Coordinates of C-alpha atoms and ligand atoms in Angstrom, one line a residue:
Chain A
M1 CA -14.3 28.6 -3.3
P2 CA -13.0 25.3 -4.6
D3 CA -14.8 22.7 -6.6
I4 CA -13.6 19.4 -5.3
I5 CA -13.8 16.0 -7.0
V6 CA -13.4 12.9 -4.8
C7 CA -12.9 9.5 -6.4
F8 CA -14.2 6.4 -4.7
K9 CA -14.4 2.7 -5.4
W10 CA -17.1 0.2 -4.4
V11 CA -15.3 -3.0 -3.6
I12 CA -15.7 -6.6 -2.4
D13 CA -15.3 -6.7 1.4
E14 CA -12.3 -9.0 1.8
A15 CA -13.4 -10.2 5.2
Y16 CA -16.1 -12.2 3.5
I17 CA -13.8 -14.0 1.0
R18 CA -13.5 -17.7 1.9
T19 CA -11.0 -20.3 0.6
G20 CA -12.7 -23.2 -1.1
S21 CA -11.5 -26.8 -0.5
S22 CA -9.4 -26.7 -3.7
G23 CA -7.6 -23.6 -2.5
A24 CA -9.6 -21.4 -4.9
L25 CA -11.2 -18.1 -3.7
D26 CA -14.8 -18.4 -2.8
F27 CA -16.7 -15.2 -3.5
R28 CA -20.2 -16.6 -3.0
S29 CA -21.1 -14.9 0.3
V30 CA -19.3 -11.6 -0.2
N31 CA -20.6 -8.2 0.7
Y32 CA -19.5 -4.9 -0.9
K33 CA -18.2 -1.8 0.9
L34 CA -16.8 1.6 0.2
S35 CA -13.1 1.1 -0.2
D36 CA -11.7 1.9 3.2
Y37 CA -9.4 4.8 2.5
D38 CA -11.9 6.4 0.1
R39 CA -13.9 7.2 3.3
N40 CA -11.0 9.3 4.4
A41 CA -10.8 10.9 0.9
I42 CA -14.5 11.8 1.1
E43 CA -14.2 13.1 4.6
A44 CA -11.2 15.2 3.6
A45 CA -13.2 16.7 0.7
V46 CA -16.2 17.5 2.8
R47 CA -14.1 19.1 5.6
L48 CA -12.4 21.4 3.1
K49 CA -15.8 22.4 1.8
E50 CA -16.9 23.1 5.4
E51 CA -13.9 25.4 5.8
C52 CA -13.7 27.1 2.4
G53 CA -17.1 26.6 0.7
G54 CA -17.3 25.3 -2.8
T55 CA -18.7 22.0 -4.0
V56 CA -17.9 18.3 -3.6
T57 CA -18.6 15.8 -6.4
A58 CA -18.1 12.1 -5.7
V59 CA -17.1 10.1 -8.8
T60 CA -17.0 6.4 -9.2
V61 CA -16.4 4.0 -12.1
G62 CA -18.1 0.6 -11.9
T63 CA -20.8 -1.8 -13.0
P64 CA -24.5 -0.7 -12.7
G65 CA -24.5 -2.9 -9.6
A66 CA -22.5 -0.2 -7.7
T67 CA -25.6 2.0 -7.1
K68 CA -25.5 1.2 -3.4
G69 CA -22.1 2.7 -3.2
L70 CA -23.4 6.0 -4.5
K71 CA -25.8 6.3 -1.6
D72 CA -23.2 5.3 0.9
A73 CA -20.8 8.0 -0.5
L74 CA -23.4 10.7 -0.7
S75 CA -24.5 10.1 2.9
R76 CA -21.0 11.2 3.9
G77 CA -21.5 14.8 2.7
P78 CA -20.7 15.3 -1.0
D79 CA -23.2 17.5 -2.9
K80 CA -23.6 15.3 -5.9
A81 CA -22.2 12.2 -7.6
C82 CA -21.1 11.1 -11.0
F83 CA -21.7 7.4 -11.7
V84 CA -19.7 6.1 -14.6
N85 CA -21.2 2.7 -15.1
D86 CA -21.2 0.0 -17.7
Q87 CA -21.5 -3.8 -17.5
S88 CA -18.0 -3.9 -19.0
F89 CA -16.5 -1.7 -16.2
D90 CA -15.9 -4.8 -14.0
N91 CA -12.4 -5.9 -12.8
L92 CA -10.8 -2.8 -14.4
E93 CA -7.0 -2.5 -14.0
P94 CA -5.7 0.9 -12.8
S95 CA -4.6 2.2 -16.2
Q96 CA -8.2 1.7 -17.5
T97 CA -9.8 3.2 -14.5
A98 CA -7.5 6.3 -14.7
A99 CA -8.2 6.6 -18.5
I100 CA -12.0 6.4 -18.0
L101 CA -11.8 9.0 -15.1
T102 CA -9.7 11.3 -17.3
D103 CA -12.3 11.3 -20.1
V104 CA -15.2 11.7 -17.8
I105 CA -13.6 14.6 -15.9
K106 CA -12.3 16.5 -19.0
G107 CA -15.0 18.8 -20.3
R108 CA -17.7 17.4 -18.0
L109 CA -16.7 18.3 -14.5
E110 CA -15.3 21.5 -13.0
Y111 CA -12.5 21.1 -10.5
D112 CA -9.9 22.9 -8.5
L113 CA -8.8 19.9 -6.5
I114 CA -9.2 16.1 -7.0
I115 CA -8.9 13.8 -4.0
C116 CA -8.2 10.0 -4.2
G117 CA -7.5 7.4 -1.6
E118 CA -3.9 6.2 -1.1
G119 CA -4.9 2.8 -2.5
S120 CA -8.1 0.8 -3.1
S121 CA -8.9 -2.0 -0.6
D122 CA -9.1 -4.7 -3.2
L123 CA -6.2 -4.0 -5.6
Y124 CA -4.2 -1.5 -3.5
A125 CA -2.4 -0.6 -6.6
Q126 CA -1.8 3.0 -5.5
Q127 CA -1.9 4.1 -9.2
V128 CA -5.2 5.6 -10.1
G129 CA -4.6 9.0 -8.4
P130 CA -1.1 9.7 -9.8
R131 CA -2.1 8.4 -13.3
L132 CA -5.1 10.6 -13.4
A133 CA -3.0 13.7 -12.4
E134 CA -0.5 12.9 -15.2
A135 CA -3.3 12.4 -17.8
L136 CA -4.9 15.7 -16.8
G137 CA -1.5 17.5 -16.6
I138 CA -1.9 18.7 -13.1
P139 CA 0.4 18.6 -10.1
C140 CA 0.2 15.5 -7.9
V141 CA 1.0 15.1 -4.2
S142 CA 0.5 11.5 -3.0
F143 CA 0.3 10.0 0.5
V144 CA -1.0 13.1 2.2
Q145 CA -1.8 13.1 5.9
K146 CA -2.7 16.8 6.3
L147 CA -4.2 19.1 3.8
S148 CA -5.2 22.8 3.5
I149 CA -6.0 25.3 0.9
D150 CA -4.0 28.6 0.9
G151 CA -5.4 31.0 -1.7
N152 CA -4.4 29.5 -5.0
R153 CA -2.4 26.6 -3.8
I154 CA -2.6 23.5 -1.5
I155 CA -0.3 22.9 1.4
A156 CA 0.0 19.2 2.0
E157 CA 1.9 17.2 4.5
R158 CA 3.3 14.2 2.7
K159 CA 4.2 11.1 4.6
V160 CA 7.5 9.7 3.4
E161 CA 9.8 7.0 4.8
E162 CA 12.1 9.3 6.8
G163 CA 9.4 11.7 8.1
I164 CA 7.2 14.3 6.6
N165 CA 7.6 16.6 3.6
I166 CA 5.5 19.7 3.6
M167 CA 4.5 20.3 0.0
A168 CA 3.0 23.2 -1.9
A169 CA 1.3 22.9 -5.3
Q170 CA -0.7 25.3 -7.5
L171 CA -4.4 24.5 -8.0
P172 CA -5.8 22.7 -9.9
A173 CA -4.0 19.7 -8.3
L174 CA -4.6 16.1 -7.2
V175 CA -3.8 14.6 -3.8
T176 CA -4.0 11.0 -2.6
V177 CA -4.7 10.7 1.2
V178 CA -3.5 8.2 3.8
P179 CA -6.0 7.1 6.6
D180 CA -4.2 9.2 9.2
I181 CA -5.7 12.4 7.7
N182 CA -9.0 12.1 9.6
N183 CA -11.6 9.9 11.3
P184 CA -14.4 9.6 8.8
R185 CA -17.9 10.5 10.2
I186 CA -20.5 7.8 10.6
P187 CA -23.6 8.9 8.6
G188 CA -26.8 9.1 10.5
V189 CA -30.4 8.3 9.4
K190 CA -30.9 11.9 8.3
D191 CA -27.7 11.8 6.2
T192 CA -28.9 8.6 4.5
L193 CA -32.3 10.1 3.7
M194 CA -30.7 13.3 2.3
A195 CA -28.4 11.2 0.2
S196 CA -31.2 9.8 -1.8
K197 CA -32.3 13.3 -2.8
K198 CA -28.9 14.4 -4.2
E199 CA -28.2 14.7 -7.9
V200 CA -26.5 11.7 -9.6
I201 CA -25.0 12.3 -13.1
S202 CA -24.9 9.0 -15.0
V203 CA -22.3 8.4 -17.6
T204 CA -22.1 5.2 -19.6
A205 CA -19.6 3.7 -22.0
D206 CA -21.5 5.1 -25.0
D207 CA -20.9 8.6 -23.7
L208 CA -17.2 8.1 -23.7
P209 CA -14.8 8.8 -26.6
A210 CA -12.7 5.6 -26.4
T211 CA -12.7 1.9 -25.6
Y212 CA -10.4 1.1 -22.7
E213 CA -8.1 -1.9 -23.2
P214 CA -6.2 -3.3 -20.2
A215 CA -2.4 -3.1 -20.1
L216 CA -2.2 -5.7 -17.3
Q217 CA -3.9 -9.0 -17.6
T218 CA -4.6 -11.1 -14.5
V219 CA -3.4 -14.6 -15.2
S220 CA -4.6 -16.0 -11.9
M221 CA -6.0 -15.0 -8.5
T222 CA -5.4 -17.7 -5.8
A223 CA -6.0 -17.9 -2.1
A224 CA -2.9 -17.0 0.0
S225 CA -3.7 -19.7 2.5
M226 CA -1.7 -20.9 5.4
E227 CA -1.6 -24.3 7.2
R228 CA -1.8 -23.8 10.9
N229 CA -2.6 -26.1 13.9
C230 CA -5.5 -24.0 15.2
I231 CA -5.3 -25.4 18.7
T232 CA -6.9 -23.3 21.5
F233 CA -6.5 -23.6 25.3
P234 CA -8.8 -22.2 28.0
A235 CA -7.5 -19.3 30.1
D236 CA -7.1 -21.2 33.4
Q237 CA -3.8 -22.3 35.0
A238 CA -3.8 -25.7 33.3
G239 CA -4.6 -24.1 29.9
I240 CA -1.7 -21.6 30.2
Q241 CA 0.6 -24.4 31.3
A242 CA -0.3 -26.5 28.3
F243 CA 0.1 -23.6 26.0
V244 CA 3.7 -22.9 27.3
E245 CA 4.5 -26.6 27.1
A246 CA 3.4 -26.6 23.4
L247 CA 5.7 -23.7 22.8
A248 CA 8.6 -25.4 24.5
K249 CA 8.0 -28.5 22.4
E250 CA 8.2 -26.4 19.3
G251 CA 11.6 -25.3 20.4
V252 CA 10.8 -21.6 20.4
L253 CA 11.4 -20.9 24.1
R254 CA 15.1 -20.8 24.2
Chain B
M1 CA 17.2 -0.2 -28.2
A2 CA 16.0 -2.3 -25.3
G3 CA 17.1 -3.2 -21.8
I4 CA 16.2 -3.5 -18.1
W5 CA 15.9 -0.2 -16.3
I6 CA 16.3 0.4 -12.6
F7 CA 15.3 3.3 -10.4
A8 CA 15.7 3.3 -6.6
E9 CA 16.4 5.9 -3.9
S10 CA 19.2 4.2 -2.1
L11 CA 22.3 2.1 -2.8
E12 CA 20.8 -0.8 -0.9
Q13 CA 17.5 -0.8 -2.9
T14 CA 19.4 -0.4 -6.1
K15 CA 21.6 -3.5 -5.4
E16 CA 18.4 -5.5 -4.7
L17 CA 16.9 -4.4 -8.0
L18 CA 20.2 -5.1 -9.7
S19 CA 20.1 -8.8 -8.6
I20 CA 16.6 -9.1 -10.2
G21 CA 17.7 -7.1 -13.2
S22 CA 20.8 -9.1 -13.9
T23 CA 18.9 -12.3 -13.8
L24 CA 16.3 -11.0 -16.2
A25 CA 18.9 -9.4 -18.5
S26 CA 20.8 -12.7 -18.9
K27 CA 17.6 -14.6 -19.5
L28 CA 16.4 -12.1 -22.1
G29 CA 19.8 -11.4 -23.6
T30 CA 19.8 -7.7 -22.9
M31 CA 21.6 -5.1 -20.7
T32 CA 20.9 -3.3 -17.5
S33 CA 20.7 0.5 -17.0
V34 CA 20.6 2.1 -13.6
F35 CA 19.5 5.7 -12.7
L36 CA 21.8 7.4 -10.2
Q37 CA 20.9 10.6 -8.4
G38 CA 23.6 13.2 -7.7
N39 CA 26.4 11.2 -6.1
T40 CA 28.5 9.8 -9.0
G41 CA 30.9 8.2 -6.5
V42 CA 28.8 5.1 -6.4
A43 CA 28.5 4.6 -10.2
D44 CA 31.4 2.1 -10.1
D45 CA 29.6 0.1 -7.3
Y46 CA 26.5 -0.2 -9.5
I47 CA 28.7 -1.4 -12.4
A48 CA 30.4 -3.9 -10.1
C49 CA 27.0 -5.2 -9.0
G50 CA 25.7 -5.7 -12.5
A51 CA 24.9 -2.4 -14.2
D52 CA 26.0 -2.1 -17.8
E53 CA 25.1 1.6 -18.0
V54 CA 24.7 4.2 -15.3
L55 CA 22.4 7.1 -16.2
V56 CA 23.3 10.1 -13.9
L57 CA 20.5 12.4 -13.0
T58 CA 21.5 15.9 -12.2
A59 CA 21.1 17.0 -8.6
L60 CA 17.8 18.7 -7.8
A61 CA 17.3 22.1 -6.2
E62 CA 16.7 22.1 -2.5
D63 CA 12.9 22.6 -2.9
Q64 CA 12.4 20.1 -5.7
P65 CA 10.7 16.8 -4.9
L66 CA 12.1 13.6 -6.4
D67 CA 9.2 13.5 -8.9
A68 CA 10.9 16.4 -10.7
Y69 CA 12.8 13.6 -12.6
I70 CA 9.7 12.3 -14.2
P71 CA 10.0 14.3 -17.5
V72 CA 13.7 13.5 -17.8
I73 CA 13.2 9.8 -17.3
A74 CA 10.1 9.7 -19.6
A75 CA 12.1 11.5 -22.4
E76 CA 14.9 9.0 -22.0
A77 CA 12.4 6.1 -22.2
Q78 CA 10.8 7.4 -25.3
T79 CA 14.1 7.2 -27.2
A80 CA 15.6 4.1 -25.5
D81 CA 12.4 2.0 -25.4
P82 CA 13.3 -0.3 -22.5
D83 CA 11.8 -3.8 -22.1
I84 CA 11.4 -3.7 -18.3
F85 CA 11.5 -0.9 -15.7
L86 CA 12.1 -2.0 -12.1
I87 CA 11.4 0.6 -9.4
A88 CA 11.7 0.3 -5.6
A89 CA 8.2 0.5 -4.0
T90 CA 9.0 3.3 -1.6
V91 CA 6.5 6.2 -1.2
R92 CA 8.2 8.3 -3.8
G93 CA 9.0 5.3 -6.0
K94 CA 5.4 4.2 -6.2
D95 CA 4.3 7.7 -7.1
I96 CA 7.0 8.1 -9.8
A97 CA 6.3 4.6 -11.2
A98 CA 2.5 5.3 -11.6
R99 CA 3.1 8.7 -13.2
L100 CA 5.7 7.4 -15.6
A101 CA 3.5 4.5 -16.5
A102 CA 0.7 7.0 -17.4
R103 CA 3.1 9.0 -19.5
L104 CA 4.5 5.9 -21.3
K105 CA 1.0 4.5 -21.6
T106 CA 1.9 1.2 -20.1
G107 CA 0.9 -1.2 -17.4
L108 CA 2.4 -1.3 -13.9
C109 CA 2.5 -4.1 -11.4
S110 CA 2.5 -2.5 -8.0
E111 CA 4.3 -4.0 -5.0
C112 CA 5.5 -7.1 -6.7
I113 CA 6.6 -10.0 -4.4
G114 CA 7.8 -12.4 -7.1
L115 CA 8.5 -12.4 -10.8
K116 CA 9.6 -14.8 -13.4
A117 CA 10.5 -14.4 -17.1
D118 CA 9.8 -16.9 -19.9
E119 CA 12.8 -16.9 -22.2
N120 CA 10.7 -18.1 -25.2
D121 CA 7.8 -15.7 -25.4
R122 CA 9.6 -13.1 -23.2
T123 CA 6.6 -12.6 -20.9
I124 CA 7.1 -11.7 -17.3
E125 CA 4.7 -13.1 -14.8
M126 CA 4.5 -11.0 -11.7
E127 CA 2.9 -11.8 -8.3
R128 CA 1.4 -9.4 -5.9
F129 CA -1.1 -9.4 -3.0
A130 CA -4.8 -8.5 -3.6
Y131 CA -7.8 -8.2 -1.3
G132 CA -5.6 -7.1 1.6
G133 CA -3.4 -10.2 1.3
A134 CA -6.2 -12.8 1.1
A135 CA -5.2 -13.5 -2.5
I136 CA -2.2 -13.7 -4.7
Q137 CA -2.7 -12.1 -8.0
T138 CA -0.5 -13.0 -11.0
V139 CA -0.3 -10.5 -13.8
V140 CA 1.4 -10.1 -17.2
C141 CA 1.8 -6.8 -19.0
S142 CA 1.0 -6.5 -22.7
T143 CA 2.4 -3.1 -23.3
R144 CA 6.0 -1.7 -23.2
P145 CA 7.9 -1.2 -21.0
V146 CA 6.7 -3.8 -18.4
M147 CA 6.8 -1.6 -15.2
V148 CA 7.0 -3.0 -11.8
T149 CA 7.6 -1.7 -8.3
I150 CA 9.3 -4.1 -5.9
I151 CA 8.8 -4.0 -2.1
P152 CA 12.3 -3.3 -0.6
R153 CA 14.0 -6.3 1.0
T154 CA 12.0 -8.9 -0.9
F155 CA 15.0 -10.2 -2.9
E156 CA 18.7 -10.7 -2.2
A157 CA 21.0 -7.8 -2.9
A158 CA 23.4 -8.2 -5.8
A159 CA 27.0 -9.0 -4.9
R160 CA 30.0 -7.2 -6.4
Q161 CA 31.8 -9.0 -9.2
S162 CA 35.3 -8.2 -10.3
D163 CA 36.2 -7.0 -13.8
R164 CA 32.8 -5.7 -14.8
K165 CA 32.7 -2.8 -17.2
G166 CA 30.0 -0.3 -17.9
T167 CA 29.4 3.2 -19.2
I168 CA 28.4 6.3 -17.4
R169 CA 26.2 8.9 -19.1
E170 CA 24.9 12.3 -17.8
L171 CA 21.3 13.2 -18.3
P172 CA 19.9 16.7 -18.8
A173 CA 18.8 18.7 -15.8
A174 CA 15.2 18.4 -14.5
P175 CA 12.8 21.2 -15.4
P176 CA 11.2 23.3 -12.6
S177 CA 8.6 21.1 -10.8
A178 CA 4.9 21.6 -10.4
S179 CA 5.1 21.1 -6.7
T180 CA 7.7 22.2 -4.2
V181 CA 9.0 21.0 -0.9
L182 CA 8.6 23.8 1.7
E183 CA 10.1 21.8 4.6
R184 CA 11.5 18.3 5.3
K185 CA 10.8 17.1 8.9
P186 CA 12.5 14.0 10.1
K187 CA 10.7 11.4 12.2
E188 CA 10.3 12.1 15.9
T189 CA 10.9 8.6 17.1
E190 CA 13.3 6.1 15.6
A191 CA 12.0 2.5 16.2
K192 CA 13.9 -0.7 16.4
D193 CA 13.9 -2.9 13.2
I194 CA 12.0 -6.0 14.2
S195 CA 11.8 -7.5 10.7
E196 CA 14.5 -10.0 11.6
S197 CA 13.6 -10.5 15.3
R198 CA 13.4 -14.1 16.6
I199 CA 10.4 -13.5 18.9
V200 CA 7.7 -10.8 18.4
V201 CA 4.8 -10.1 20.8
C202 CA 2.2 -7.9 19.0
A203 CA -0.1 -5.4 20.7
G204 CA -3.6 -5.1 19.2
R205 CA -6.5 -2.9 19.9
G206 CA -7.5 -5.2 22.8
I207 CA -5.0 -3.1 24.7
E208 CA -7.1 -0.3 26.2
K209 CA -4.6 2.3 27.4
K210 CA -1.1 3.2 26.4
E211 CA 0.2 2.3 29.9
D212 CA -1.1 -1.2 29.4
L213 CA 1.5 -1.8 26.8
S214 CA 3.6 -2.8 29.8
L215 CA 1.8 -6.1 29.7
V216 CA 3.0 -6.7 26.2
Q217 CA 6.5 -5.5 27.1
E218 CA 6.7 -7.9 30.1
L219 CA 5.8 -10.9 28.0
A220 CA 8.3 -9.9 25.3
A221 CA 11.0 -9.5 28.0
A222 CA 10.1 -12.9 29.5
L223 CA 10.5 -14.5 26.1
G224 CA 13.5 -12.5 25.1
G225 CA 11.7 -10.9 22.2
E226 CA 10.6 -7.5 20.8
I227 CA 7.3 -5.8 20.5
G228 CA 5.3 -5.0 17.4
C229 CA 1.7 -3.7 16.9
T230 CA -1.3 -3.6 14.6
R231 CA -2.1 -0.6 12.5
P232 CA -4.7 1.0 14.9
I233 CA -2.1 1.1 17.7
S234 CA 0.5 2.9 15.6
E235 CA -1.7 5.0 13.2
E236 CA -4.9 5.7 15.1
S237 CA -3.7 5.8 18.8
H238 CA -0.1 6.7 17.9
W239 CA 1.0 4.7 21.0
L240 CA 3.9 3.0 19.1
P241 CA 6.0 4.1 16.1
E242 CA 4.8 3.1 12.6
D243 CA 7.9 1.2 12.0
L244 CA 6.5 -1.4 14.4
C245 CA 3.3 -1.9 12.5
I246 CA 3.1 -5.4 11.1
G247 CA 1.1 -6.1 8.0
I248 CA 0.5 -5.4 4.3
S249 CA 1.0 -1.6 4.7
G250 CA 3.6 -2.0 7.4
I251 CA 6.5 -4.4 7.8
S252 CA 6.7 -8.2 7.4
V253 CA 8.2 -10.3 10.1
K254 CA 9.4 -13.9 10.1
P255 CA 10.1 -14.8 13.7
A256 CA 10.3 -18.3 15.2
L257 CA 7.4 -17.2 17.5
Y258 CA 4.7 -14.5 17.1
I259 CA 2.2 -13.9 19.9
G260 CA -0.7 -11.5 19.2
L261 CA -2.3 -10.0 22.3
G262 CA -5.8 -8.5 21.6
V263 CA -5.3 -8.8 17.9
S264 CA -8.3 -9.7 15.8
G265 CA -6.4 -11.2 12.9
Q266 CA -7.7 -9.3 9.9
V267 CA -6.1 -10.4 6.7
Q268 CA -4.1 -7.1 6.2
H269 CA -2.3 -7.9 9.5
I270 CA -1.9 -11.6 8.9
T271 CA -0.2 -11.0 5.6
G272 CA 2.8 -9.6 7.6
I273 CA 3.2 -12.7 9.7
R274 CA 2.8 -15.5 7.1
D275 CA 6.4 -16.5 7.4
A276 CA 6.4 -16.9 11.2
K277 CA 7.3 -20.4 12.3
V278 CA 4.8 -20.5 15.2
I279 CA 1.8 -18.1 15.5
C280 CA 0.0 -17.7 18.8
A281 CA -2.8 -15.5 20.0
V282 CA -4.6 -14.4 23.2
N283 CA -8.1 -13.1 22.5
K284 CA -11.2 -13.0 24.5
D285 CA -13.4 -13.7 21.5
E286 CA -13.3 -17.4 20.6
N287 CA -14.5 -16.5 17.1
A288 CA -11.7 -14.0 16.4
P289 CA -10.2 -14.8 12.9
I290 CA -6.7 -14.9 14.5
F291 CA -7.4 -18.3 15.9
G292 CA -7.9 -19.6 12.4
A293 CA -4.4 -18.3 11.5
S294 CA -2.7 -19.5 14.7
D295 CA -1.0 -22.7 15.8
Y296 CA -1.8 -22.2 19.5
G297 CA -4.2 -19.8 21.2
I298 CA -5.6 -18.9 24.6
V299 CA -9.2 -17.8 24.7
G300 CA -9.4 -15.3 27.5
D301 CA -8.9 -11.7 28.7
L302 CA -5.4 -10.6 28.0
Y303 CA -5.4 -8.5 31.2
D304 CA -5.7 -11.8 33.1
V305 CA -3.7 -14.1 30.8
A306 CA -0.7 -12.0 29.9
P307 CA 0.8 -11.7 33.4
K308 CA 0.2 -15.4 34.1
L309 CA 1.8 -16.3 30.8
S310 CA 4.8 -14.2 31.5
D311 CA 5.3 -16.0 34.8
A312 CA 4.7 -19.4 33.2
V313 CA 7.3 -18.6 30.6
K314 CA 9.8 -17.5 33.2
N315 CA 9.3 -20.7 35.2
M316 CA 9.6 -22.9 32.1
K317 CA 12.9 -21.2 31.1
G318 CA 14.0 -21.5 34.8
Ligands
FAD1 C1 -5.7 -1.2 2.8 C2 -5.6 -1.5 4.2 C3 -4.3 -1.8 4.7 C4 -4.2 -2.2 6.1 N1 -2.9 -2.6 6.5 C5 -2.8 -3.0 7.8 C6 -1.5 -3.4 8.3 O1 -0.5 -3.4 7.6 N2 -1.4 -3.9 9.5 C7 -2.5 -4.0 10.4 O2 -2.3 -4.4 11.5 N3 -3.7 -3.6 10.0 C8 -3.9 -3.1 8.7 N4 -5.1 -2.7 8.3 C9 -6.2 -2.7 9.3 C10 -6.8 -4.1 9.5 O3 -7.8 -4.3 8.5 C11 -7.4 -4.2 10.9 O4 -8.4 -3.2 11.0 C12 -6.4 -4.2 12.0 O5 -5.4 -5.1 11.8 C13 -7.1 -4.5 13.3 O6 -6.3 -4.3 14.4 P1 -6.5 -5.0 15.8 O7 -6.6 -6.5 15.6 O8 -5.5 -4.5 16.7 O9 -7.9 -4.4 16.2 P2 -9.4 -5.0 16.2 O10 -9.8 -5.5 14.9 O11 -10.2 -3.9 16.8 O12 -9.3 -6.2 17.2 C14 -9.1 -6.2 18.6 C15 -9.3 -7.6 19.1 O13 -9.0 -7.6 20.5 C16 -9.9 -8.4 21.2 N5 -9.9 -8.0 22.6 C17 -10.5 -6.8 23.0 N6 -10.3 -6.7 24.4 C18 -9.6 -7.8 24.7 C19 -9.1 -8.3 26.0 N7 -9.3 -7.6 27.1 N8 -8.5 -9.5 26.0 C20 -8.3 -10.2 24.9 N9 -8.7 -9.8 23.7 C21 -9.4 -8.6 23.6 C22 -11.1 -8.4 20.4 O14 -11.9 -9.6 20.6 C23 -10.7 -8.2 19.0 O15 -10.6 -9.4 18.3 C24 -5.3 -2.3 6.9 C25 -6.6 -2.0 6.4 C26 -6.7 -1.6 5.1 C27 -8.1 -1.3 4.6
AMP2 N1 -13.3 2.4 -10.0 C1 -12.9 3.5 -9.5 N2 -13.7 4.6 -9.5 C2 -13.4 5.8 -8.9 N3 -12.2 6.0 -8.3 C3 -11.4 4.9 -8.2 C4 -11.7 3.7 -8.8 N4 -10.6 2.8 -8.5 C5 -9.7 3.5 -7.8 N5 -10.2 4.8 -7.6 C6 -9.5 5.9 -6.8 O1 -8.1 5.7 -6.9 C7 -7.6 5.4 -5.6 C8 -6.5 4.4 -5.7 O2 -6.9 3.1 -6.3 P1 -5.9 2.0 -6.7 O3 -5.0 2.6 -7.7 O4 -6.7 0.9 -7.3 O5 -5.2 1.6 -5.5 C9 -8.8 4.9 -4.8 O6 -8.6 5.1 -3.4 C10 -9.9 5.8 -5.4 O7 -9.8 7.1 -4.8

């Protein structure tokens, strides 16, 4: 019966990011969310548990403000969570996140399988999973769209450019999953209530053996804006005619 | 030792990385080394396109995945100490890059879309998308080597030059891998490449049934264009092949005209159409974000509008 760790990130919902008048990003009215593909990662972990038994531990690294994320993650089925939090764990770059996760998992958490998302919704670096596997010295199968456990090994369908590779790896192993792997369940009221009763292990920077320096420095983060006409027409005959004439004028109807 | 290193899966990708690598190498006064898998026949091509050194990786066993090369490349990097390592951002390339970066304890800029080197302080500024494409993040790397994956077809491919000379060196065989490939299945459907199409009509989730894609097809035919789609259409409904999915995790298009039918216009999708000349949308929700990213839009039900639009286009073109 496998012990599964699933790694998730609590991120800014990009749909709420505005562009200020100077072209700078405006984060004032943002909301946070569970990183999209981490919902698939959690669902994959919980489904494996439903099939094979075992346990699911959800792990996240973030600032103390990410508590809401724990409840969201736990309402999706994991047994317990590990909250690695510190005021300084903000805007981490992937090498730092992977190093922190490595130190937290080593010695503290039992695992046969670790599941990560393909990439996080904010950075989409697609690094934390493979880096973590290397640091722990376990096999890694990334971009997995179908996953099962077969005795002592995993069988994973990996999505590659030219098709699918069916992979096998000995446990313990790490996989990163693509969104095609499942349709995450939508937690109900009962799930949310149960989530608040589940165990949360808190780990802070003081409990960790190292300080984690970034290898990548962000020099700037600017809005990728686009100037467009933003003219709309009604759906009546005159509107459609005016629309087609506008296209003709642009010279794109040849 | 130092230098610019290049790893890609195909000749085409390698040539693209060689054009970036050669520019960096001449700016930084160093040389370019390229990894080559198996087929030594193309080593001379690589040299002609700018490689100073070709490092030949021994062919893998049938069931070995490409990441079996990681220990060989890492060992080589530990002795050669390269400045920069460029890798094509394919599925396997991204995986290998992240794992090598972990072994070499260095930073990695994923899915880079632009980079520039400063000759004086030798820093490399690298640009990439963040927040689903809403932002452009510029990063520098303070550890060695500076690792970067480059989205294929972002840069020009290197051209052959005459009289270039280079060395060829064989690397040791890869050790047995921790994971094995049990089976390789090719894609069931091969889709058309629409990345260079002049007109693209895009199907979004506003399309209710697979049969209704005919509305999109008819408009595309009237305009003389091709059809593309959003991610839910290819990856959730599987109505169209993934090669037609436009956006940050799909392809980028740069047509003269893009028309989205029932597309909401989330940033991850819009990122793939930024270089379109004219962007248009048909959506029944006047507040859909796509109207903010469009030049011209029609607020209405696509089931009503699309056929009329196809007719109006046909009339206009005569
Ligand atoms: C990390 C990440 C990467 C992603 N990468 C991509 C990507 O590369 N490409 C991509 O496309 N998406 C991508 N997505 C998903 C993206 O965020 C959106 O969910 C997706 O683009 C929405 O597709 P849609 O517009 O077809 O569907 P919806 O958002 O559901 O929009 C449907 C629209 O149709 C309209 N509509 C409905 N019925 C009608 C009708 N009868 N007539 C007219 N209009 C109608 C609705 O008003 C609505 O605006 C990614 C997401 C994440 C998290
Ligand atoms: N702060 C974090 N805490 C826990 N897991 C994370 C964190 N950041 C990233 N991950 C995991 O790593 C995956 C890839 O993230 P990234 O490398 O940022 O694209 C995510 O889908 C998560 O599973």
